[in-house]
PDB file of C-alpha atoms and ligand atoms in Angstrom:
ATOM      1  CA  MET S   1     -20.353  11.594 -57.362  1.00  0.00           C
ATOM      2  CA  ASN S   2     -18.810  11.520 -60.754  1.00  0.00           C
ATOM      3  CA  PRO S   3     -15.706   9.714 -60.355  1.00  0.00           C
ATOM      4  CA  TYR S   4     -14.533  11.402 -63.633  1.00  0.00           C
ATOM      5  CA  THR S   5     -11.453  13.301 -63.804  1.00  0.00           C
ATOM      6  CA  ILE S   6      -8.747  13.949 -66.867  1.00  0.00           C
ATOM      7  CA  PHE S   7      -6.156  12.387 -64.366  1.00  0.00           C
ATOM      8  CA  ALA S   8      -8.167   8.754 -64.415  1.00  0.00           C
ATOM      9  CA  GLU S   9      -8.846   9.316 -67.906  1.00  0.00           C
ATOM     10  CA  ILE S  10      -4.762   9.197 -68.077  1.00  0.00           C
ATOM     11  CA  VAL S  11      -4.715   6.186 -65.802  1.00  0.00           C
ATOM     12  CA  ALA S  12      -7.258   4.768 -68.706  1.00  0.00           C
ATOM     13  CA  GLY S  13      -5.395   5.375 -70.890  1.00  0.00           C
ATOM     14  CA  ARG S  14      -7.774   6.778 -72.718  1.00  0.00           C
ATOM     15  CA  ALA S  15      -6.185  10.873 -72.660  1.00  0.00           C
ATOM     16  CA  PRO S  16      -3.072  11.884 -73.531  1.00  0.00           C
ATOM     17  CA  ALA S  17       0.443  12.433 -71.144  1.00  0.00           C
ATOM     18  CA  SER S  18       3.371  12.859 -71.087  1.00  0.00           C
ATOM     19  CA  LYS S  19       4.831   9.686 -69.291  1.00  0.00           C
ATOM     20  CA  VAL S  20       8.196   9.654 -67.644  1.00  0.00           C
ATOM     21  CA  TYR S  21       7.653   6.755 -64.805  1.00  0.00           C
ATOM     22  CA  GLU S  22       4.960   3.563 -64.269  1.00  0.00           C
ATOM     23  CA  ASP S  23       4.550   1.048 -61.819  1.00  0.00           C
ATOM     24  CA  GLU S  24       1.387  -1.418 -60.672  1.00  0.00           C
ATOM     25  CA  ASP S  25       0.397   1.948 -57.677  1.00  0.00           C
ATOM     26  CA  VAL S  26       1.186   5.541 -59.639  1.00  0.00           C
ATOM     27  CA  VAL S  27       1.974   7.113 -63.036  1.00  0.00           C
ATOM     28  CA  ALA S  28       4.521  10.281 -62.911  1.00  0.00           C
ATOM     29  CA  PHE S  29       3.753  12.503 -66.012  1.00  0.00           C
ATOM     30  CA  MET S  30       5.034  16.061 -66.988  1.00  0.00           C
ATOM     31  CA  ASP S  31       2.335  18.467 -66.477  1.00  0.00           C
ATOM     32  CA  ILE S  32       0.992  20.700 -69.788  1.00  0.00           C
ATOM     33  CA  ARG S  33       0.833  23.847 -67.498  1.00  0.00           C
ATOM     34  CA  PRO S  34       4.347  23.676 -66.228  1.00  0.00           C
ATOM     35  CA  MET S  35       5.284  26.087 -63.241  1.00  0.00           C
ATOM     36  CA  THR S  36       8.719  25.371 -64.384  1.00  0.00           C
ATOM     37  CA  PRO S  37       9.916  23.680 -67.529  1.00  0.00           C
ATOM     38  CA  GLY S  38      10.155  19.847 -66.495  1.00  0.00           C
ATOM     39  CA  HIS S  39       7.171  20.292 -63.944  1.00  0.00           C
ATOM     40  CA  LEU S  40       5.708  16.631 -62.770  1.00  0.00           C
ATOM     41  CA  LEU S  41       2.735  15.557 -60.966  1.00  0.00           C
ATOM     42  CA  VAL S  42       2.256  11.666 -59.590  1.00  0.00           C
ATOM     43  CA  ILE S  43      -0.921  10.287 -59.153  1.00  0.00           C
ATOM     44  CA  PRO S  44      -2.307   7.123 -57.421  1.00  0.00           C
ATOM     45  CA  LYS S  45      -3.992   4.840 -60.138  1.00  0.00           C
ATOM     46  CA  VAL S  46      -6.912   4.645 -58.051  1.00  0.00           C
ATOM     47  CA  ALA S  47      -8.691   7.144 -57.987  1.00  0.00           C
ATOM     48  CA  ALA S  48      -8.646   8.761 -54.698  1.00  0.00           C
ATOM     49  CA  ARG S  49     -10.340  12.392 -54.361  1.00  0.00           C
ATOM     50  CA  GLU S  50      -8.307  14.052 -51.621  1.00  0.00           C
ATOM     51  CA  LEU S  51      -5.845  12.492 -49.127  1.00  0.00           C
ATOM     52  CA  ALA S  52      -8.232  11.292 -46.846  1.00  0.00           C
ATOM     53  CA  GLU S  53      -9.170   8.734 -49.668  1.00  0.00           C
ATOM     54  CA  LEU S  54      -6.157   7.507 -50.283  1.00  0.00           C
ATOM     55  CA  ASP S  55      -4.684   4.164 -48.882  1.00  0.00           C
ATOM     56  CA  PRO S  56      -1.709   5.645 -46.322  1.00  0.00           C
ATOM     57  CA  VAL S  57       1.132   2.724 -48.372  1.00  0.00           C
ATOM     58  CA  VAL S  58      -0.192   4.704 -51.878  1.00  0.00           C
ATOM     59  CA  GLY S  59       0.459   8.224 -50.254  1.00  0.00           C
ATOM     60  CA  GLY S  60       3.554   7.128 -49.035  1.00  0.00           C
ATOM     61  CA  LYS S  61       4.193   5.964 -52.393  1.00  0.00           C
ATOM     62  CA  LEU S  62       3.998   9.247 -53.896  1.00  0.00           C
ATOM     63  CA  PHE S  63       6.571  10.446 -52.289  1.00  0.00           C
ATOM     64  CA  GLN S  64       8.928   7.122 -53.057  1.00  0.00           C
ATOM     65  CA  VAL S  65       8.399   8.095 -56.552  1.00  0.00           C
ATOM     66  CA  GLY S  66       8.674  12.001 -56.000  1.00  0.00           C
ATOM     67  CA  GLN S  67      11.928  11.263 -54.436  1.00  0.00           C
ATOM     68  CA  MET S  68      13.154   9.233 -57.634  1.00  0.00           C
ATOM     69  CA  LEU S  69      11.773  11.390 -59.672  1.00  0.00           C
ATOM     70  CA  ALA S  70      13.652  14.791 -58.156  1.00  0.00           C
ATOM     71  CA  GLY S  71      16.888  12.989 -58.603  1.00  0.00           C
ATOM     72  CA  ALA S  72      15.962  12.281 -62.031  1.00  0.00           C
ATOM     73  CA  LEU S  73      15.470  15.794 -62.516  1.00  0.00           C
ATOM     74  CA  ARG S  74      18.699  16.695 -61.333  1.00  0.00           C
ATOM     75  CA  ASP S  75      20.355  14.401 -63.728  1.00  0.00           C
ATOM     76  CA  SER S  76      18.698  15.291 -66.505  1.00  0.00           C
ATOM     77  CA  GLU S  77      18.442  18.126 -69.004  1.00  0.00           C
ATOM     78  CA  VAL S  78      15.985  20.209 -66.908  1.00  0.00           C
ATOM     79  CA  GLN S  79      19.767  20.284 -64.825  1.00  0.00           C
ATOM     80  CA  CYS S  80      17.666  22.373 -62.426  1.00  0.00           C
ATOM     81  CA  ASP S  81      19.396  22.942 -58.941  1.00  0.00           C
ATOM     82  CA  GLY S  82      16.212  22.340 -56.623  1.00  0.00           C
ATOM     83  CA  VAL S  83      13.134  20.624 -56.413  1.00  0.00           C
ATOM     84  CA  ASN S  84      10.091  21.635 -54.906  1.00  0.00           C
ATOM     85  CA  PHE S  85       6.782  19.121 -53.632  1.00  0.00           C
ATOM     86  CA  PHE S  86       3.529  20.269 -53.539  1.00  0.00           C
ATOM     87  CA  LEU S  87       0.354  18.728 -53.035  1.00  0.00           C
ATOM     88  CA  ALA S  88      -2.826  21.007 -52.211  1.00  0.00           C
ATOM     89  CA  ASP S  89      -5.879  19.119 -50.674  1.00  0.00           C
ATOM     90  CA  GLY S  90      -8.652  20.938 -50.484  1.00  0.00           C
ATOM     91  CA  VAL S  91     -10.498  23.483 -52.823  1.00  0.00           C
ATOM     92  CA  MET S  92      -9.727  26.023 -50.505  1.00  0.00           C
ATOM     93  CA  ALA S  93      -5.421  24.299 -50.747  1.00  0.00           C
ATOM     94  CA  GLY S  94      -5.707  25.070 -54.660  1.00  0.00           C
ATOM     95  CA  GLN S  95      -7.152  21.569 -55.585  1.00  0.00           C
ATOM     96  CA  GLU S  96      -8.432  21.821 -59.134  1.00  0.00           C
ATOM     97  CA  VAL S  97      -8.339  18.053 -60.249  1.00  0.00           C
ATOM     98  CA  PHE S  98      -9.985  15.880 -57.877  1.00  0.00           C
ATOM     99  CA  HIS S  99      -7.506  12.410 -58.757  1.00  0.00           C
ATOM    100  CA  VAL S 100      -4.644  13.433 -55.546  1.00  0.00           C
ATOM    101  CA  HIS S 101      -1.038  14.339 -57.100  1.00  0.00           C
ATOM    102  CA  LEU S 102       2.307  15.015 -56.232  1.00  0.00           C
ATOM    103  CA  HIS S 103       3.412  18.515 -57.744  1.00  0.00           C
ATOM    104  CA  VAL S 104       7.548  17.625 -58.774  1.00  0.00           C
ATOM    105  CA  ILE S 105       8.512  21.373 -59.202  1.00  0.00           C
ATOM    106  CA  PRO S 106      12.057  21.535 -60.853  1.00  0.00           C
ATOM    107  CA  ARG S 107      13.586  24.808 -59.591  1.00  0.00           C
ATOM    108  CA  THR S 108      16.603  26.734 -61.505  1.00  0.00           C
ATOM    109  CA  PRO S 109      17.717  31.109 -59.784  1.00  0.00           C
ATOM    110  CA  GLY S 110      14.638  33.133 -60.973  1.00  0.00           C
ATOM    111  CA  ASP S 111      12.874  30.627 -61.976  1.00  0.00           C
ATOM    112  CA  GLY S 112      10.060  32.915 -60.004  1.00  0.00           C
ATOM    113  CA  PHE S 113       8.371  29.697 -58.309  1.00  0.00           C
ATOM    114  CA  GLY S 114       7.763  30.047 -54.774  1.00  0.00           C
ATOM    115  CA  LEU S 115       5.566  30.698 -51.050  1.00  0.00           C
ATOM    116  CA  ARG S 116       4.706  33.658 -50.767  1.00  0.00           C
ATOM    117  CA  GLY S 117       5.750  35.755 -47.664  1.00  0.00           C
ATOM    118  CA  ARG S 118       6.799  34.462 -44.695  1.00  0.00           C
ATOM    119  CA  PRO S 119       4.642  35.544 -41.494  1.00  0.00           C
ATOM    120  CA  THR S 120       6.337  35.837 -37.663  1.00  0.00           C
ATOM    121  CA  SER S 121       6.401  33.422 -35.249  1.00  0.00           C
ATOM    122  CA  PRO S 122       3.285  33.440 -33.226  1.00  0.00           C
ATOM    123  CA  PRO S 123       4.166  33.023 -29.648  1.00  0.00           C
ATOM    124  CA  ARG S 124       5.513  29.488 -27.733  1.00  0.00           C
ATOM    125  CA  PRO S 125       2.113  28.845 -26.048  1.00  0.00           C
ATOM    126  CA  ASP S 126       0.083  29.086 -29.234  1.00  0.00           C
ATOM    127  CA  LEU S 127       2.512  26.722 -30.682  1.00  0.00           C
ATOM    128  CA  ASP S 128       1.932  24.256 -28.063  1.00  0.00           C
ATOM    129  CA  TYR S 129      -2.004  24.845 -27.837  1.00  0.00           C
ATOM    130  CA  LEU S 130      -2.235  23.591 -31.082  1.00  0.00           C
ATOM    131  CA  ALA S 131       0.119  21.156 -30.980  1.00  0.00           C
ATOM    132  CA  ALA S 132      -1.901  19.748 -28.029  1.00  0.00           C
ATOM    133  CA  SER S 133      -4.709  19.714 -30.565  1.00  0.00           C
ATOM    134  CA  ILE S 134      -3.399  17.898 -33.548  1.00  0.00           C
ATOM    135  CA  ARG S 135      -2.006  15.606 -31.258  1.00  0.00           C
ATOM    136  CA  GLY S 136      -5.117  15.067 -29.141  1.00  0.00           C
ATOM    137  CA  ALA S 137      -6.032  14.069 -33.089  1.00  0.00           C
ATOM    138  CA  LEU S 138      -4.023  11.840 -33.942  1.00  0.00           C
ATOM    139  CA  GLY S 139      -5.196  10.156 -31.012  1.00  0.00           C
ATOM    140  CA  ARG S 140      -8.600   9.624 -31.686  1.00  0.00           C
ATOM    141  CA  ARG S 141      -8.097   8.000 -35.118  1.00  0.00           C
TER     142      ARG S 141
HETATM  143  P1  AMP K   1      -3.956  21.001 -58.970  1.00  0.00           P
HETATM  144  O1  AMP K   1      -4.156  23.045 -58.584  1.00  0.00           O
HETATM  145  O2  AMP K   1      -2.781  21.212 -57.734  1.00  0.00           O
HETATM  146  O3  AMP K   1      -5.248  20.238 -58.966  1.00  0.00           O
HETATM  147  O4  AMP K   1      -3.002  21.144 -59.872  1.00  0.00           O
HETATM  148  C1  AMP K   1      -3.866  20.576 -61.321  1.00  0.00           C
HETATM  149  C2  AMP K   1      -2.690  20.400 -62.091  1.00  0.00           C
HETATM  150  O5  AMP K   1      -2.699  19.642 -62.827  1.00  0.00           O
HETATM  151  C3  AMP K   1      -2.108  21.767 -62.661  1.00  0.00           C
HETATM  152  O6  AMP K   1      -1.205  21.808 -62.574  1.00  0.00           O
HETATM  153  C4  AMP K   1      -2.671  21.281 -63.768  1.00  0.00           C
HETATM  154  O7  AMP K   1      -1.832  22.094 -65.454  1.00  0.00           O
HETATM  155  C5  AMP K   1      -2.346  19.568 -64.429  1.00  0.00           C
HETATM  156  N1  AMP K   1      -3.207  19.442 -65.461  1.00  0.00           N
HETATM  157  C6  AMP K   1      -4.349  19.618 -65.564  1.00  0.00           C
HETATM  158  N2  AMP K   1      -4.510  19.208 -66.688  1.00  0.00           N
HETATM  159  C7  AMP K   1      -3.789  18.575 -67.127  1.00  0.00           C
HETATM  160  C8  AMP K   1      -3.223  16.987 -67.949  1.00  0.00           C
HETATM  161  N3  AMP K   1      -4.736  16.153 -68.575  1.00  0.00           N
HETATM  162  N4  AMP K   1      -2.211  16.524 -67.835  1.00  0.00           N
HETATM  163  C9  AMP K   1      -1.232  16.876 -67.455  1.00  0.00           C
HETATM  164  N5  AMP K   1      -1.075  17.844 -66.389  1.00  0.00           N
HETATM  165  C10 AMP K   1      -2.676  18.472 -66.622  1.00  0.00           C
END
């Protein structure tokens, strides 16, 4: 498996990045193709391709830093009214760079970003069935 990704190069300091935050576990920097102005990425320094490879403690740190950045975005010249977090885990989820990353996306009225469509609620027994299956999987971990 090729461990090279552009994000590993950023962590190593061999590729450019407009950094906003760095500590011993994570780096946060501007997305070069922002969904909205101020779009940030928070990545672990360890080269985990997907969530299953990432230490959950470091995974929690991604959210912790994302939460801090959401506050900073609101106080900065980005002047957003809201923030979306987004994480694509796997090709089917839209992941393009195989080094785990949390998107922190500032929102302003009319910015055009958003999840499309809201399906109707399935019957409660269907929800309960899948909930039981997921609880079972959690119990086997
Ligand atoms: P994803 O589809 O969740 O894998 O998103 C990958 C994201 O990485 C995209 O939003 C890209 O614009 C962003 N990206 C790719 N290369 C770079 C780079 N060198 N610096 C900053 N962001 C990047």
